[in-house]
Amino acid sequence: MSPANSPLAEVAGLLACPECGAGMESRDRTLRCGSGHSFDIAKQGYVSLLTGASTKMTGDTAAMLDARATFQLGGHFAPIADAVAAAVAADDSSGPVLDDDAVLEVGAGTGYYLAAALDAIPARGIALDVAKPAARRCARAHPRVASVLADAWRGLPVRDGALRRVLSVFAPRNPSEVARTLTTDGRFVVASPTPRHLAELIGPLGMVTVDPDKERRLTEAMSGHFAPVDRTLVEYSMKLSRTDIRDVVAMGPSAHHGTPHVDALPDTVEVTASVQISTYRPHP
Ligand SMILES: C[S@@+](CC[C@H](N)C(=O)[O-])C[C@H]1O[C@@H](n2cnc3c(N)ncnc32)[C@H](O)[C@@H]1O
Ligand SMILES: [Zn+2]
């Protein structure tokens, strides 16, 4: 793909310089702001907009991303991807790809959910993740995905009011920053696990549980900037093999807590998937 029509070049006008906040444009294989800050597009197709101060955040490891990609490829989370795509596509009409209409996914990981959303609507995508292996994967996730390496907690490198939709699936939210980047009629689609998600595995394998207090704090942080407009519960049973379960463990936070005893489980286990998909609009 030539740099002129790379996905990053197409969304450059929506991005903001992480050093000075000025608008960006694409030239050769770089993104530049009007004040002369310049960011090279890596040969793997992503751009790093990480500033020096944000390098403490590393995000998911390559091994976690490999496990997540394998599990997603198995189709076990396809109903979640379909529901996320439907929420992103709500009140959208199909038509030609609009250059100034992009969906941003914060903490995009493999890019699986953003790619599903872009299959449903004719928009461009911006995948943002703080992990380099994620940025590399996202650059290949969909022909319309522009991949940006950045730390969502340091501010989103996106211009004010530039986006109609932002997506966060099992990932950081930074509500004040998301609200800043959305248009007044924009939507923020958030997918988060309920306490029943993967519940059958959490006990036997000693996996990390969802902290109910954390969930309460997240809801509180959202309410300062957003009002809920829609909510869908996606809940179903998956039949998982031991190999699938090894991937589930390896792709999540429990991967940091040693290897649990997957071998002691039966050949296949019925495991609940339970995810709340909430759509919010920014307060006027
Ligand atoms: C649980 S994964 C979910 C990934 C993807 N949405 C999915 O469901 O497949 C969370 C992702 O958020 C990323 N992440 C963590 N902290 C971040 C930050 N401060 N800024 C951007 N991304 C971050 C991680 O690297 C990881 O890819
Ligand atoms: Zn700049």
XYZ file of C-alpha atoms and ligand atoms in Angstrom:
312
model
C 0.000 0.000 0.000
C 1.446 3.418 -0.877
C 1.764 5.912 1.998
C -0.681 8.314 0.322
C -3.611 5.959 0.710
C -2.492 4.173 3.903
C -5.201 4.053 6.574
C -3.114 6.412 8.732
C -2.896 9.020 5.970
C -6.695 8.867 5.601
C -7.330 9.704 9.284
C -4.370 12.070 9.850
C -6.715 15.091 9.821
C -8.589 13.675 12.841
C -5.444 13.173 14.919
C -3.779 15.661 17.259
C -0.084 16.002 18.005
C 0.654 14.352 21.386
C 3.327 17.010 22.067
C 1.404 20.229 21.353
C -2.186 19.276 20.438
C -1.989 20.811 16.935
C -3.613 19.117 13.956
C -1.624 16.563 11.988
C -1.072 15.805 8.362
C 0.542 12.919 6.572
C 3.636 13.356 4.422
C 5.855 10.574 3.058
C 5.937 7.984 5.836
C 5.404 10.413 8.706
C 2.637 12.270 10.480
C 3.524 15.906 11.238
C 1.958 18.782 13.119
C 2.164 22.458 12.149
C 4.761 23.099 14.893
C 7.213 20.641 13.380
C 6.743 17.548 15.565
C 7.057 14.502 13.392
C 6.175 10.840 13.952
C 7.387 8.051 11.682
C 5.032 5.375 10.448
C 6.717 2.082 11.393
C 7.295 -0.509 8.694
C 4.636 -2.676 10.382
C 2.120 0.052 9.533
C 1.424 1.746 12.889
C 2.500 5.140 14.187
C 3.833 5.676 17.683
C 2.310 8.768 19.307
C 3.741 7.768 22.694
C 5.531 10.653 24.330
C 8.591 10.155 26.530
C 6.614 10.508 29.746
C 4.248 7.620 28.998
C 6.630 4.703 28.522
C 5.805 3.146 31.929
C 2.583 1.686 30.504
C 3.317 -1.398 28.420
C -0.129 -3.007 28.089
C -0.583 -6.627 27.051
C 2.344 -8.845 26.076
C 2.819 -10.516 22.685
C 1.957 -13.895 24.312
C -1.328 -12.510 25.695
C -2.213 -11.054 22.294
C -1.383 -14.328 20.508
C -3.639 -16.244 22.912
C -6.455 -13.702 22.500
C -6.182 -13.791 18.703
C -6.311 -17.614 18.678
C -9.355 -17.643 20.954
C -11.151 -14.946 18.928
C -10.371 -16.822 15.701
C -12.143 -19.849 17.233
C -15.368 -17.800 17.094
C -16.211 -18.165 20.811
C -16.696 -14.409 21.198
C -18.398 -13.888 17.805
C -21.801 -13.101 19.426
C -20.061 -10.353 21.443
C -18.415 -8.956 18.294
C -21.780 -9.012 16.479
C -23.481 -7.137 19.322
C -20.645 -4.598 19.542
C -20.874 -4.019 15.776
C -24.669 -3.609 16.011
C -24.266 -1.063 18.827
C -21.694 0.899 16.812
C -23.897 0.729 13.703
C -27.100 1.805 15.500
C -28.681 4.849 13.826
C -26.154 4.642 11.004
C -26.963 4.353 7.332
C -24.866 2.422 4.854
C -23.197 4.249 1.990
C -19.783 5.245 0.715
C -16.836 5.385 3.128
C -16.771 8.869 4.628
C -13.241 10.126 5.129
C -14.064 12.288 8.113
C -16.031 9.576 9.919
C -13.879 7.299 12.044
C -14.547 4.904 14.917
C -11.845 4.952 17.586
C -11.268 1.837 19.688
C -9.407 2.482 22.930
C -7.317 -0.548 23.990
C -7.991 -2.278 20.674
C -5.767 -5.313 21.362
C -6.036 -7.568 18.322
C -8.442 -5.181 16.556
C -11.078 -7.934 16.439
C -14.010 -5.795 17.622
C -13.083 -2.712 15.610
C -12.805 -4.849 12.463
C -16.287 -6.284 13.150
C -17.655 -2.740 13.574
C -16.071 -1.586 10.303
C -17.641 -4.532 8.487
C -20.995 -3.120 9.639
C -20.506 0.569 8.752
C -18.678 2.457 5.996
C -16.423 4.388 8.380
C -12.683 4.407 8.945
C -11.172 2.981 12.129
C -8.512 4.189 14.533
C -7.128 1.437 16.775
C -5.335 2.781 19.828
C -3.293 0.582 22.150
C -0.299 1.118 24.415
C 1.214 -2.292 23.565
C 3.505 -2.525 20.535
C 2.443 -6.098 19.657
C -1.173 -4.852 19.666
C -0.338 -1.894 17.402
C 1.339 -4.295 14.954
C -1.656 -6.620 14.926
C -4.179 -3.782 14.575
C -2.358 -2.459 11.511
C -3.305 -5.782 9.823
C -6.758 -6.181 11.374
C -8.810 -4.507 8.620
C -8.005 -2.490 5.462
C -9.661 0.600 6.970
C -7.927 0.457 10.387
C -5.255 3.031 11.188
C -3.138 1.821 14.083
C -1.807 4.197 16.747
C 0.476 3.326 19.656
C -0.500 5.604 22.544
C -1.318 5.579 26.246
C -5.015 6.351 26.731
C -4.313 7.653 30.233
C -2.004 10.356 28.854
C -4.816 11.789 26.729
C -6.122 10.658 23.357
C -4.138 12.002 20.356
C -7.370 13.024 18.626
C -8.773 16.500 17.862
C -11.696 17.910 19.874
C -15.096 16.779 18.588
C -13.560 14.782 15.717
C -15.311 11.435 16.249
C -18.882 10.193 16.029
C -18.139 6.907 17.774
C -15.660 5.571 20.310
C -15.474 1.958 21.412
C -13.951 0.306 24.492
C -14.147 -3.471 24.866
C -12.682 -4.900 28.101
C -10.303 -1.945 28.008
C -9.461 1.435 29.581
C -12.052 4.212 29.091
C -10.729 7.625 30.168
C -14.242 9.158 30.009
C -13.173 12.829 30.086
C -10.874 12.340 27.099
C -13.420 10.289 25.159
C -16.044 13.010 25.776
C -13.619 15.644 24.473
C -13.033 13.784 21.192
C -16.720 13.049 20.456
C -19.119 15.203 18.436
C -22.122 16.486 20.411
C -24.290 13.737 18.869
C -21.483 11.154 19.247
C -21.748 7.777 20.968
C -19.442 5.849 23.300
C -19.959 2.070 23.164
C -18.498 0.226 26.163
C -18.405 -3.550 26.585
C -17.583 -4.926 30.005
C -17.809 -8.379 31.575
C -20.548 -9.092 34.128
C -19.732 -11.129 37.266
C -21.018 -14.245 35.392
C -18.452 -13.923 32.587
C -16.225 -17.059 32.559
C -17.511 -17.789 36.088
C -17.101 -21.581 35.702
C -13.338 -21.121 35.213
C -12.619 -18.467 37.798
C -13.003 -20.713 40.876
C -11.311 -23.929 39.635
C -8.422 -22.093 37.984
C -7.926 -19.355 40.573
C -8.386 -16.656 37.925
C -8.609 -12.958 38.703
C -12.230 -11.900 39.343
C -14.035 -8.705 38.395
C -13.789 -6.380 41.392
C -17.359 -5.103 42.063
C -15.949 -1.935 43.614
C -13.896 -1.207 40.509
C -17.047 -1.581 38.394
C -18.831 0.919 40.676
C -15.971 3.419 40.377
C -15.975 3.064 36.566
C -19.721 3.746 36.426
C -19.244 6.813 38.603
C -16.419 8.120 36.408
C -18.643 7.697 33.331
C -21.625 9.535 34.834
C -19.642 12.790 35.081
C -19.331 12.943 31.293
C -21.964 10.647 29.772
C -25.610 9.652 29.970
C -26.616 6.064 29.131
C -28.823 5.647 26.035
C -28.869 1.904 25.439
C -27.850 -1.350 27.088
C -27.678 -4.935 25.792
C -26.750 -8.029 27.758
C -25.006 -10.675 25.640
C -25.031 -13.950 27.551
C -24.566 -17.465 26.220
C -22.848 -20.747 26.907
C -19.599 -21.774 25.179
C -18.256 -25.320 24.916
C -14.536 -24.920 25.514
C -11.782 -27.511 25.121
C -8.720 -27.534 27.386
C -6.778 -25.816 24.601
C -9.412 -23.068 24.415
C -9.242 -22.688 28.187
C -5.448 -22.388 28.121
C -5.924 -19.509 25.657
C -8.552 -17.845 27.871
C -6.186 -17.978 30.827
C -3.196 -16.808 28.787
C -5.022 -13.846 27.249
C -6.246 -12.248 30.464
C -4.906 -10.709 33.658
C -4.546 -14.184 35.210
C -1.660 -14.814 32.794
C 0.476 -12.814 35.223
C -0.406 -15.074 38.152
C 1.288 -18.400 37.284
C -0.116 -21.387 35.362
C -3.308 -22.776 36.867
C -4.347 -26.452 36.665
C -6.096 -26.733 33.316
C -5.169 -30.441 32.992
C -7.461 -31.323 35.907
C -10.518 -30.105 33.957
C -12.787 -32.389 31.845
C -12.201 -32.540 28.046
C -14.829 -29.905 27.427
C -16.336 -27.418 29.844
C -19.490 -25.350 29.438
C -18.464 -21.795 30.199
C -20.676 -18.702 30.348
C -19.886 -15.629 28.296
C -21.652 -12.614 29.803
C -20.973 -9.107 28.621
C -22.862 -5.867 29.047
C -22.748 -3.562 26.036
C -23.661 -0.010 26.993
C -24.049 2.987 24.705
C -23.589 6.492 26.114
C -23.949 10.010 24.735
C -21.844 12.889 26.055
C -23.505 15.455 28.328
C -24.246 18.631 26.372
C -8.239 -6.932 27.915
S -7.441 -6.242 26.476
C -8.816 -6.016 25.373
C -8.375 -5.844 23.946
C -9.494 -5.839 22.891
N -10.429 -4.753 23.069
C -10.202 -7.148 22.915
O -11.187 -7.293 23.620
O -9.724 -8.054 22.238
C -7.048 -4.596 26.990
C -6.172 -3.866 25.989
O -5.970 -2.536 26.456
C -4.613 -2.185 26.261
N -4.279 -1.129 27.220
C -4.037 -1.254 28.549
N -3.762 -0.052 29.083
C -3.810 0.853 28.077
C -3.597 2.263 27.992
N -3.276 2.966 29.065
N -3.742 2.857 26.789
C -4.062 2.144 25.687
N -4.272 0.810 25.705
C -4.147 0.168 26.883
C -3.838 -3.475 26.451
O -2.567 -3.437 25.830
C -4.803 -4.485 25.812
O -4.534 -4.690 24.442
Zn 3.147 19.241 17.686
